[in-house]
Amino acid sequence: MVNNTYKSIFITWDAVPTNQTTDEIFGYEVEYSIIEGGQPAWEKRKVFSVPHVHFNLTGLIVNRRYEIKVRAYNQCGNGPSSEVLWVKTDERSR
């Protein structure tokens, strides 16, 4: 689920099912980058670790596209990334 405003994007995702891992999930890594010239500006990317299945990306630029990925992690490291989510912030406040 995605809910966006002109300067934020709130995302939620499903937890990793317990039958798909043998180890405890410690949390999730949310990675995002602004899109510049049609491509993600990875030198400007940000990564956050969160213990729950939602995150609010704030301080974003008005009317800009972002690429967002989520992946679970545990004692063995990072799992595979989610499918890419492309979201555009609103042009102005609702």
PDB file of C-alpha atoms in Angstrom:
ATOM      1  CA  MET A   1       0.000   0.000   0.000  1.00  0.00           C
ATOM      2  CA  VAL A   2       1.183   3.503  -0.792  1.00  0.00           C
ATOM      3  CA  ASN A   3      -0.105   6.838   0.444  1.00  0.00           C
ATOM      4  CA  ASN A   4       1.716   9.933  -0.743  1.00  0.00           C
ATOM      5  CA  THR A   5       1.607  13.683  -0.241  1.00  0.00           C
ATOM      6  CA  TYR A   6       3.646  16.443  -1.821  1.00  0.00           C
ATOM      7  CA  LYS A   7       6.659  15.784   0.472  1.00  0.00           C
ATOM      8  CA  SER A   8       6.215  12.247   1.797  1.00  0.00           C
ATOM      9  CA  ILE A   9       5.459   8.670   0.780  1.00  0.00           C
ATOM     10  CA  PHE A  10       4.035   6.191   3.306  1.00  0.00           C
ATOM     11  CA  ILE A  11       4.498   2.543   2.303  1.00  0.00           C
ATOM     12  CA  THR A  12       3.436  -0.756   3.844  1.00  0.00           C
ATOM     13  CA  TRP A  13       4.292  -4.311   2.846  1.00  0.00           C
ATOM     14  CA  ASP A  14       3.543  -7.874   3.894  1.00  0.00           C
ATOM     15  CA  ALA A  15       5.831  -9.557   6.408  1.00  0.00           C
ATOM     16  CA  VAL A  16       7.922 -12.470   5.169  1.00  0.00           C
ATOM     17  CA  PRO A  17       5.827 -15.616   5.763  1.00  0.00           C
ATOM     18  CA  THR A  18       7.313 -17.849   8.452  1.00  0.00           C
ATOM     19  CA  ASN A  19       7.239 -20.828   6.066  1.00  0.00           C
ATOM     20  CA  GLN A  20       9.645 -18.999   3.700  1.00  0.00           C
ATOM     21  CA  THR A  21      12.541 -18.630   6.142  1.00  0.00           C
ATOM     22  CA  THR A  22      14.273 -20.817   8.697  1.00  0.00           C
ATOM     23  CA  ASP A  23      15.695 -17.898  10.659  1.00  0.00           C
ATOM     24  CA  GLU A  24      14.009 -15.076  12.555  1.00  0.00           C
ATOM     25  CA  ILE A  25      13.522 -11.871  10.551  1.00  0.00           C
ATOM     26  CA  PHE A  26      15.249  -9.007  12.407  1.00  0.00           C
ATOM     27  CA  GLY A  27      13.737  -6.224  10.317  1.00  0.00           C
ATOM     28  CA  TYR A  28      13.425  -4.669   6.896  1.00  0.00           C
ATOM     29  CA  GLU A  29      15.656  -2.419   4.868  1.00  0.00           C
ATOM     30  CA  VAL A  30      13.934   0.336   2.868  1.00  0.00           C
ATOM     31  CA  GLU A  31      16.033   1.774   0.044  1.00  0.00           C
ATOM     32  CA  TYR A  32      14.952   4.674  -2.113  1.00  0.00           C
ATOM     33  CA  SER A  33      16.326   7.133  -4.618  1.00  0.00           C
ATOM     34  CA  ILE A  34      14.995  10.105  -6.531  1.00  0.00           C
ATOM     35  CA  ILE A  35      14.693   9.679 -10.286  1.00  0.00           C
ATOM     36  CA  GLU A  36      16.806  12.123 -12.309  1.00  0.00           C
ATOM     37  CA  GLY A  37      16.992  12.023 -16.094  1.00  0.00           C
ATOM     38  CA  GLY A  38      14.840   8.889 -16.144  1.00  0.00           C
ATOM     39  CA  GLN A  39      17.256   6.910 -13.938  1.00  0.00           C
ATOM     40  CA  PRO A  40      17.648   6.449 -10.172  1.00  0.00           C
ATOM     41  CA  ALA A  41      20.253   8.825  -8.742  1.00  0.00           C
ATOM     42  CA  TRP A  42      21.958   6.116  -6.667  1.00  0.00           C
ATOM     43  CA  GLU A  43      24.601   8.512  -5.365  1.00  0.00           C
ATOM     44  CA  LYS A  44      21.684  10.219  -3.566  1.00  0.00           C
ATOM     45  CA  ARG A  45      20.022   7.022  -2.348  1.00  0.00           C
ATOM     46  CA  LYS A  46      18.992   6.532   1.240  1.00  0.00           C
ATOM     47  CA  VAL A  47      18.640   3.302   3.208  1.00  0.00           C
ATOM     48  CA  PHE A  48      16.765   2.843   6.469  1.00  0.00           C
ATOM     49  CA  SER A  49      16.437  -0.230   8.701  1.00  0.00           C
ATOM     50  CA  VAL A  50      13.038  -0.627  10.350  1.00  0.00           C
ATOM     51  CA  PRO A  51      11.627  -3.336  12.657  1.00  0.00           C
ATOM     52  CA  HIS A  52       8.083  -3.179  11.286  1.00  0.00           C
ATOM     53  CA  VAL A  53       6.236  -3.462   7.938  1.00  0.00           C
ATOM     54  CA  HIS A  54       5.649   0.218   7.244  1.00  0.00           C
ATOM     55  CA  PHE A  55       7.731   3.318   6.724  1.00  0.00           C
ATOM     56  CA  ASN A  56       7.132   7.003   6.022  1.00  0.00           C
ATOM     57  CA  LEU A  57       9.671   8.575   3.660  1.00  0.00           C
ATOM     58  CA  THR A  58       9.708  12.285   4.481  1.00  0.00           C
ATOM     59  CA  GLY A  59      11.486  15.438   3.350  1.00  0.00           C
ATOM     60  CA  LEU A  60      10.980  14.553  -0.311  1.00  0.00           C
ATOM     61  CA  ILE A  61      10.866  16.932  -3.263  1.00  0.00           C
ATOM     62  CA  VAL A  62       7.499  18.091  -4.599  1.00  0.00           C
ATOM     63  CA  ASN A  63       6.303  16.494  -7.867  1.00  0.00           C
ATOM     64  CA  ARG A  64       9.242  14.073  -8.266  1.00  0.00           C
ATOM     65  CA  ARG A  65       9.441  10.339  -8.944  1.00  0.00           C
ATOM     66  CA  TYR A  66      11.158   7.947  -6.548  1.00  0.00           C
ATOM     67  CA  GLU A  67      12.260   4.334  -6.829  1.00  0.00           C
ATOM     68  CA  ILE A  68      11.665   2.276  -3.680  1.00  0.00           C
ATOM     69  CA  LYS A  69      12.746  -1.272  -2.742  1.00  0.00           C
ATOM     70  CA  VAL A  70      12.272  -3.276   0.464  1.00  0.00           C
ATOM     71  CA  ARG A  71      14.091  -6.396   1.669  1.00  0.00           C
ATOM     72  CA  ALA A  72      14.069  -8.400   4.876  1.00  0.00           C
ATOM     73  CA  TYR A  73      17.214  -9.170   6.826  1.00  0.00           C
ATOM     74  CA  ASN A  74      18.260 -11.609   9.525  1.00  0.00           C
ATOM     75  CA  GLN A  75      21.441 -13.091  11.017  1.00  0.00           C
ATOM     76  CA  CYS A  76      22.399 -14.457   7.572  1.00  0.00           C
ATOM     77  CA  GLY A  77      22.207 -11.040   5.905  1.00  0.00           C
ATOM     78  CA  ASN A  78      19.849  -9.377   3.458  1.00  0.00           C
ATOM     79  CA  GLY A  79      17.177 -11.233   1.556  1.00  0.00           C
ATOM     80  CA  PRO A  80      16.207 -10.465  -2.037  1.00  0.00           C
ATOM     81  CA  SER A  81      14.769  -7.043  -2.832  1.00  0.00           C
ATOM     82  CA  SER A  82      11.105  -6.529  -3.527  1.00  0.00           C
ATOM     83  CA  GLU A  83       9.907  -5.533  -6.950  1.00  0.00           C
ATOM     84  CA  VAL A  84      10.678  -1.881  -7.637  1.00  0.00           C
ATOM     85  CA  LEU A  85       7.966   0.533  -6.605  1.00  0.00           C
ATOM     86  CA  TRP A  86       7.806   3.779  -8.581  1.00  0.00           C
ATOM     87  CA  VAL A  87       5.978   6.588  -6.794  1.00  0.00           C
ATOM     88  CA  LYS A  88       5.603  10.266  -7.575  1.00  0.00           C
ATOM     89  CA  THR A  89       5.028  12.867  -4.884  1.00  0.00           C
ATOM     90  CA  ASP A  90       2.055  15.173  -5.367  1.00  0.00           C
ATOM     91  CA  GLU A  91       2.379  18.539  -7.073  1.00  0.00           C
ATOM     92  CA  ARG A  92       1.087  20.395  -4.040  1.00  0.00           C
ATOM     93  CA  SER A  93      -0.506  19.817  -0.649  1.00  0.00           C
ATOM     94  CA  ARG A  94      -3.921  18.131  -0.681  1.00  0.00           C
TER      95      ARG A  94
END
